[in-house]
Structures are given as structure tokens and as C-alpha cells.
Coordinates of C-alpha atoms in Angstrom, one line a residue:
X2 CA -124.7 58.7 -90.0
X3 CA -122.5 58.6 -86.9
X4 CA -119.9 55.9 -86.9
X5 CA -120.4 52.7 -85.0
X6 CA -118.0 52.8 -82.1
X7 CA -116.4 49.8 -80.5
X8 CA -117.7 48.6 -77.2
X9 CA -115.1 50.6 -75.4
X10 CA -115.6 53.8 -77.5
X11 CA -118.3 56.4 -77.6
X12 CA -119.4 58.7 -80.3
X13 CA -118.6 62.4 -80.0
X14 CA -121.2 64.6 -81.6
X15 CA -120.0 67.1 -84.2
X16 CA -116.7 65.5 -85.0
X17 CA -117.8 62.2 -86.5
X18 CA -115.3 60.3 -84.4
X19 CA -115.2 57.8 -81.7
X20 CA -113.6 58.6 -78.4
X21 CA -112.0 56.2 -76.0
X22 CA -114.1 55.0 -73.0
X23 CA -113.0 56.4 -69.7
X24 CA -115.0 56.6 -66.1
X25 CA -118.3 57.3 -64.3
X26 CA -121.5 56.5 -66.0
X27 CA -124.4 58.9 -66.4
X28 CA -127.5 56.7 -65.9
X29 CA -130.7 57.7 -67.6
X30 CA -133.6 56.0 -65.9
X31 CA -137.2 55.5 -67.2
X32 CA -138.4 58.3 -64.9
X33 CA -136.0 60.6 -66.9
X34 CA -134.2 61.2 -63.7
X35 CA -130.5 61.2 -64.4
X36 CA -128.0 59.8 -61.9
X37 CA -124.2 60.0 -62.0
X38 CA -123.1 56.8 -60.4
X39 CA -120.2 54.3 -60.3
X40 CA -122.2 51.9 -62.4
X41 CA -125.6 51.4 -64.0
X42 CA -126.4 48.1 -62.4
X43 CA -130.2 48.5 -62.3
X44 CA -131.7 46.6 -65.2
X45 CA -134.2 49.4 -65.7
X46 CA -131.5 52.1 -66.1
X47 CA -129.9 52.9 -69.4
X48 CA -126.6 54.3 -70.3
X49 CA -127.0 57.7 -72.1
X50 CA -124.4 58.9 -74.5
X51 CA -125.0 62.7 -74.8
X52 CA -124.1 64.8 -77.8
X53 CA -121.5 66.6 -75.8
X54 CA -119.2 63.8 -75.0
X55 CA -119.4 60.9 -72.7
X56 CA -116.1 59.7 -71.3
X57 CA -116.4 56.2 -70.0
X58 CA -113.6 55.9 -67.6
X59 CA -110.9 53.4 -67.9
X60 CA -111.2 52.3 -64.4
X61 CA -114.5 50.7 -65.0
X62 CA -114.7 50.4 -68.6
X63 CA -111.5 50.6 -70.5
X64 CA -109.4 51.2 -67.5
X65 CA -111.1 48.9 -65.5
X66 CA -112.7 49.1 -62.2
X67 CA -113.7 45.6 -61.9
X68 CA -115.0 45.1 -65.2
X69 CA -118.1 45.6 -67.2
X70 CA -120.0 43.8 -69.9
X71 CA -121.8 45.4 -72.8
X72 CA -123.5 43.5 -75.5
X73 CA -124.5 46.5 -77.5
X74 CA -122.4 49.0 -79.4
X75 CA -122.7 52.6 -78.5
X76 CA -123.3 55.6 -80.7
X77 CA -124.5 59.1 -79.8
X78 CA -128.1 58.0 -80.2
X79 CA -127.8 54.6 -78.6
X80 CA -130.0 54.5 -75.6
X81 CA -130.8 50.8 -75.5
X82 CA -130.8 49.2 -72.1
X83 CA -127.8 47.3 -70.9
X84 CA -128.5 43.7 -70.2
X85 CA -129.3 42.5 -66.7
X86 CA -125.8 41.2 -66.5
X87 CA -124.3 44.6 -67.1
X88 CA -121.2 45.0 -65.0
X89 CA -120.0 47.9 -63.1
X90 CA -119.2 50.6 -65.7
X91 CA -118.4 54.2 -65.2
X92 CA -119.2 57.0 -67.7
X93 CA -118.5 60.6 -67.0
X94 CA -119.5 63.6 -69.0
X95 CA -116.5 65.7 -70.2
X96 CA -117.6 68.6 -68.0
X97 CA -117.3 66.3 -65.0
X98 CA -113.9 64.9 -65.9
X99 CA -111.8 67.4 -64.0
X100 CA -113.9 67.3 -60.8
X101 CA -113.9 63.6 -60.6
X102 CA -110.4 62.9 -62.0
X103 CA -108.4 60.7 -59.7
X104 CA -110.6 59.3 -57.0
X105 CA -113.5 58.3 -59.1
X106 CA -111.6 55.8 -61.1
X107 CA -110.3 53.9 -58.2
X108 CA -112.2 51.0 -56.7
X109 CA -111.5 49.0 -53.7
X110 CA -112.2 45.9 -51.8
X111 CA -115.6 45.6 -50.2
X112 CA -115.7 43.9 -46.7
X113 CA -111.9 43.6 -46.5
X114 CA -109.2 45.2 -44.4
X115 CA -106.3 47.6 -44.8
X116 CA -103.3 45.5 -45.9
X117 CA -100.2 45.7 -43.7
X118 CA -98.0 48.3 -45.2
X119 CA -95.8 46.9 -48.0
X120 CA -97.1 43.4 -47.4
X121 CA -98.2 43.0 -51.0
X122 CA -95.0 44.1 -52.8
X123 CA -96.0 42.7 -56.2
X124 CA -99.1 45.0 -56.3
X125 CA -98.9 47.9 -58.7
X126 CA -101.1 50.8 -59.5
X127 CA -101.7 51.7 -63.2
X128 CA -101.9 55.5 -63.5
X129 CA -102.7 58.0 -66.2
X130 CA -103.1 61.0 -64.0
X131 CA -105.2 59.0 -61.6
X132 CA -105.2 55.4 -60.4
X133 CA -107.4 53.4 -62.8
X134 CA -106.5 49.7 -62.4
X135 CA -104.3 47.3 -60.5
X136 CA -101.7 44.9 -61.7
X137 CA -99.0 42.4 -60.6
X138 CA -95.3 42.5 -61.1
X139 CA -94.1 39.1 -62.4
X140 CA -90.5 40.1 -63.3
X141 CA -88.4 43.2 -63.0
X142 CA -89.8 44.4 -66.4
X143 CA -93.2 42.8 -66.8
X144 CA -96.6 43.4 -65.2
X145 CA -99.8 41.3 -65.6
X146 CA -103.2 43.2 -65.6
X147 CA -106.6 42.9 -67.2
X148 CA -107.1 43.5 -70.9
X149 CA -110.1 45.7 -70.2
X150 CA -107.7 48.1 -68.4
X151 CA -105.9 48.8 -71.7
X152 CA -104.4 52.2 -72.4
X153 CA -101.7 52.6 -75.0
X154 CA -99.6 54.5 -72.5
X155 CA -99.5 54.6 -68.7
X156 CA -97.4 55.0 -65.6
X157 CA -96.9 51.9 -63.5
X158 CA -96.5 52.7 -59.8
X159 CA -94.7 50.2 -57.7
X160 CA -94.0 50.1 -53.9
X161 CA -97.3 51.9 -53.2
X162 CA -99.4 51.7 -50.1
X163 CA -101.0 55.1 -49.7
X164 CA -101.5 56.3 -53.2
X165 CA -102.4 59.8 -52.0
X166 CA -99.0 60.6 -50.6
X167 CA -95.3 60.0 -51.4
X168 CA -94.0 57.6 -48.8
X169 CA -90.5 57.3 -50.2
X170 CA -90.9 53.6 -51.2
X171 CA -92.5 54.2 -54.6
X172 CA -91.0 53.7 -58.1
X173 CA -92.8 55.3 -61.0
X174 CA -92.0 53.7 -64.4
X175 CA -93.7 54.3 -67.7
X176 CA -94.9 51.5 -69.9
X177 CA -92.9 50.6 -73.0
X178 CA -95.4 48.1 -74.4
X179 CA -99.0 47.2 -73.5
X180 CA -100.1 43.9 -75.0
X181 CA -103.6 42.5 -74.7
X182 CA -104.3 38.8 -75.2
X183 CA -104.9 38.3 -78.9
X184 CA -108.2 36.6 -78.2
X185 CA -109.5 39.0 -75.6
X186 CA -113.3 39.6 -76.1
X187 CA -114.8 42.9 -74.9
X188 CA -118.2 41.3 -75.3
X189 CA -117.9 38.7 -72.6
X190 CA -114.5 39.5 -71.1
X191 CA -113.0 36.2 -72.1
X192 CA -109.2 36.2 -72.1
X193 CA -109.2 39.3 -70.0
X194 CA -105.5 39.5 -69.5
X195 CA -102.8 41.9 -70.6
X196 CA -99.0 42.3 -70.3
X197 CA -97.2 45.6 -69.7
X198 CA -93.5 45.9 -70.4
X199 CA -91.8 48.5 -68.3
X200 CA -89.6 51.1 -69.9
X201 CA -86.8 50.2 -67.5
X202 CA -86.4 47.4 -64.9
X203 CA -87.9 47.9 -61.5
X204 CA -85.5 47.9 -58.6
X205 CA -86.4 44.9 -56.5
X206 CA -86.3 45.4 -52.8
X207 CA -88.4 44.8 -49.7
X208 CA -91.1 47.2 -51.1
X209 CA -91.1 45.9 -54.7
X210 CA -91.0 42.2 -55.4
X211 CA -92.3 39.8 -58.0
X212 CA -95.0 37.2 -57.6
X213 CA -94.7 33.7 -59.2
X214 CA -96.8 32.5 -62.0
X215 CA -98.9 29.4 -61.1
X216 CA -97.3 26.0 -61.4
X217 CA -100.8 24.5 -61.8
X218 CA -104.4 25.7 -61.5
X219 CA -105.7 26.2 -58.0
X220 CA -108.5 24.0 -56.8
X221 CA -111.8 25.1 -55.4
X222 CA -111.6 25.9 -51.7
X223 CA -108.1 27.3 -52.1
X224 CA -107.7 30.4 -49.9
X225 CA -106.4 33.4 -51.7
X226 CA -105.5 37.1 -51.1
X227 CA -107.1 39.7 -53.3
X228 CA -105.9 43.3 -53.1
X229 CA -106.5 46.7 -54.6
X230 CA -107.5 50.3 -54.2
X231 CA -111.0 49.7 -55.4
X232 CA -114.4 50.8 -54.1
X233 CA -115.1 49.8 -50.5
X234 CA -118.9 50.3 -50.9
X235 CA -121.4 47.9 -52.5
X236 CA -123.9 50.7 -53.0
X237 CA -122.0 53.9 -53.5
X238 CA -118.5 55.3 -53.7
X239 CA -115.9 55.0 -51.0
X240 CA -112.4 54.9 -52.3
X241 CA -109.6 54.4 -49.9
X242 CA -106.1 55.8 -50.3
X243 CA -104.5 52.8 -48.6
X244 CA -104.2 49.4 -50.2
X245 CA -107.0 47.0 -49.1
X246 CA -106.9 43.2 -48.8
X247 CA -109.5 40.5 -48.8
X248 CA -109.0 36.8 -47.9
X249 CA -111.4 34.7 -50.1
X250 CA -111.8 31.1 -51.3
X251 CA -112.0 29.9 -54.9
X252 CA -115.5 28.7 -55.5
X253 CA -116.4 25.5 -57.4
X254 CA -117.0 25.8 -61.1
X255 CA -120.6 24.7 -60.7
X256 CA -121.3 27.4 -58.2
X257 CA -119.6 29.9 -60.5
X258 CA -121.6 28.9 -63.5
X259 CA -124.9 28.8 -61.6
X260 CA -124.2 32.3 -60.4
X261 CA -123.7 33.6 -64.0
X262 CA -125.5 31.2 -66.3
X263 CA -124.0 31.1 -69.8
X264 CA -121.4 33.7 -69.0
X265 CA -118.5 31.8 -67.5
X266 CA -115.8 30.5 -69.9
X267 CA -113.0 28.0 -69.2
X268 CA -110.7 31.0 -68.7
X269 CA -112.6 32.3 -65.7
X270 CA -113.2 31.4 -62.1
X271 CA -115.2 32.8 -59.2
X272 CA -113.9 33.6 -55.8
X273 CA -115.5 35.1 -52.7
X274 CA -118.7 34.5 -50.8
X275 CA -122.1 33.5 -52.1
X276 CA -123.8 35.1 -49.1
X277 CA -122.3 38.4 -50.3
X278 CA -120.7 41.1 -48.1
X279 CA -117.1 40.7 -49.3
X280 CA -115.8 41.2 -52.8
X281 CA -113.5 43.0 -55.1
X282 CA -115.1 46.1 -56.7
X283 CA -114.6 48.9 -59.2
X284 CA -111.0 50.1 -59.3
X285 CA -109.7 46.7 -58.3
X286 CA -109.6 45.5 -62.0
X287 CA -106.4 44.0 -63.2
X288 CA -105.2 43.4 -59.6
X289 CA -103.9 40.1 -58.2
X290 CA -105.5 37.0 -56.7
X291 CA -102.7 35.2 -55.1
X292 CA -103.1 31.6 -53.7
X293 CA -100.3 29.9 -51.9
X294 CA -97.8 32.4 -53.2
X295 CA -98.8 32.1 -56.8
X296 CA -100.7 34.5 -59.1
X297 CA -103.8 32.5 -59.9
X298 CA -106.2 35.3 -60.9
X299 CA -106.7 38.8 -62.3
X300 CA -109.6 40.8 -61.1
X301 CA -112.0 41.0 -64.1
X302 CA -115.7 41.4 -63.6
X303 CA -118.9 40.8 -61.5
X304 CA -122.5 42.0 -61.1
X305 CA -122.4 44.9 -58.7
X306 CA -120.1 44.3 -55.7
X307 CA -120.5 41.9 -52.8
X308 CA -124.0 41.0 -53.8
X309 CA -125.6 37.7 -52.8
X310 CA -125.0 34.9 -55.3
X311 CA -122.9 37.2 -57.5
X312 CA -119.3 36.6 -56.6
X313 CA -116.3 38.2 -58.3
X314 CA -115.1 36.7 -61.5
X315 CA -111.4 36.4 -62.3
X316 CA -109.2 35.6 -65.3
X317 CA -107.6 32.2 -64.8
X318 CA -103.9 32.9 -65.0
X319 CA -102.8 29.2 -65.1
X320 CA -104.3 29.0 -68.6
X321 CA -101.9 31.7 -69.9
X322 CA -98.5 30.5 -68.7
X323 CA -97.4 29.7 -72.2
X324 CA -98.7 32.9 -73.7
X325 CA -97.1 35.0 -71.0
X326 CA -93.7 33.4 -71.3
X327 CA -93.7 33.5 -75.1
X328 CA -94.8 37.1 -75.2
X329 CA -92.1 38.1 -72.7
X330 CA -89.4 36.3 -74.6
X331 CA -90.4 37.8 -77.9
X332 CA -90.7 41.4 -76.7

């Protein structure tokens, strides 16, 4: 019998081992028509784990593009449908891995605008040969990101604007420790927060700065800035090289819960526009939601991107101040 892999792992035929999830998803629809797409959002489509090797990409799945949600475990023979609340999730066959390497794993803001260069100095890019998630610098040695972006080792890129070129403002620093919240759940993305300790302190300057942790939780209606290199398209792939920004309000808890019945915990909030058209997307995962100069949210998940009545869902950073500070002081 093949092993039962964790939600973020997939079974590799012939080796009796689980492999870590990594990027595009190969969707197998009822018509037997296969589709390589940024996500398998259609309720009728199923994720197919072929015998060769399916590498779910970190940007969507383990590395985060904007999150995903799976309620079923995956093995080589698992072809059960994802639930209708399935989030954006990328899976790519190994033979596609090289061709799609860097750009496919990045997702960007839908309906936003190009950020003024170096105007978001706390924004970082998590990189493992390609950008796969965002993050926020909260001290010279610590970064906050999403737990579903976890990789044991990564390069943290600071001072970035155009991730396709060297602009002379960048600092590339390897991770020394990557610490997920101890109560993170990959089943519903509760406690979707993670800390990354840098191998050396970042040099703080006009291009690289920290963002403050929240002094209190933000109220609904608060205007916030969301940023990232995620997908700019709600129905396809369009990944920018330059950092994108989106101004969006925090939605009421009632609106958030009615948009995702039974899926919102006390550690989550929604932000964006119920009419759709503007949202964070795949590749933005782990990135910042900053309101009044304070880090209030971490890009976590959502159904599709910029869809009506399906706003983005974010980890509520104000609930984690104690955990963040105690983890930093003990590591």
C-alpha cells in the first residue's frame, strides 16, 4: 500500500515515499480533459496525482500563493474531488518543473497598481530558486510570513521592487530558522503564521525597513495596504516582475463569515471588496496587510481571486503578538 501523505505532500510512485508539495496543479476534469492551471477552482475538477510525480508548488500549496484548502489526504491513487471551497492550489508534474520554475510560483495583486519603487520597504520575497511567497520584516533579524509557505530553507530577499533584475538595493539573506505556529492547521489554515529568523541581521536603510506589530486589532472599515508579486489575473496567469499594491478595507466579521460559512476562525479576517474585481492572489501568500502603519494581516487564502462575495482571508496578526515576541526572544 502506498503511504498516506500529509496534506502538503504527494505520493511518488515506485519509491514508497512522500514528496513535498510544490506548484501548478494538473486538473483532471470529468471530461477527461486535462488542464494545467494556477488552481483547480472548479468544483467539478479534480486534482490528479500521477504515478510519475506531482510536485505541488510551494507558492500555492506549501509555498503559498494565496493559500489553499484541502480536506482530503493525497496518495498516488487519490482522485477524490476537492471541496467547493478548495483554494487556489498549484500542482506541476516534475517534467514541467523546469519550464515553469520561477514565474509560475509568483502571484500578484488583482485590480491593484504598481507600488511606488521602494515605498514598501518591509516587504520581502521568499525565494528557493524562484519567488514563492511574500513576507514582512519586523526586526533586523525576523520576518513574518504564512505557515503554508513553509520550507525548511530559503533565501529572503529584501529591498526588492523588480524581482527580475538586480537594481542595486537588494539584500539576499538565507534563513537560519523557520518556525511555524505550533497550532497551525493545514486543513483549515487556522493559525496560518510563521516566523523566519535570518542568518544575519539585515542592514536597515531607506530600501529595507521594519514594520511595527499591531498595538491592537484593527476595526472593520480600516483602510489597509496589501502588497505582493502575486497573480494579477482572476482567470489565468499574469505575474508581474514589479511589486504590486492594493488599497483595501477590512470587512466586518459578519460579512466575512457569511462569505465563507463555517470556515472563518477567530484568527482570520477578510479584507477587500464584496463586489469583486480587487484582491490578493496566488503568489501573494505570506505578504503584508498594513493598516495605519501596523502589520495587521498576513495573506492567507481565498476562493479564486477577486470573485464576487469571496474576499481575501488573512491571518490576524494582533492575536499573535505574544507568540511572536516569545519566539523571537527564545530563538
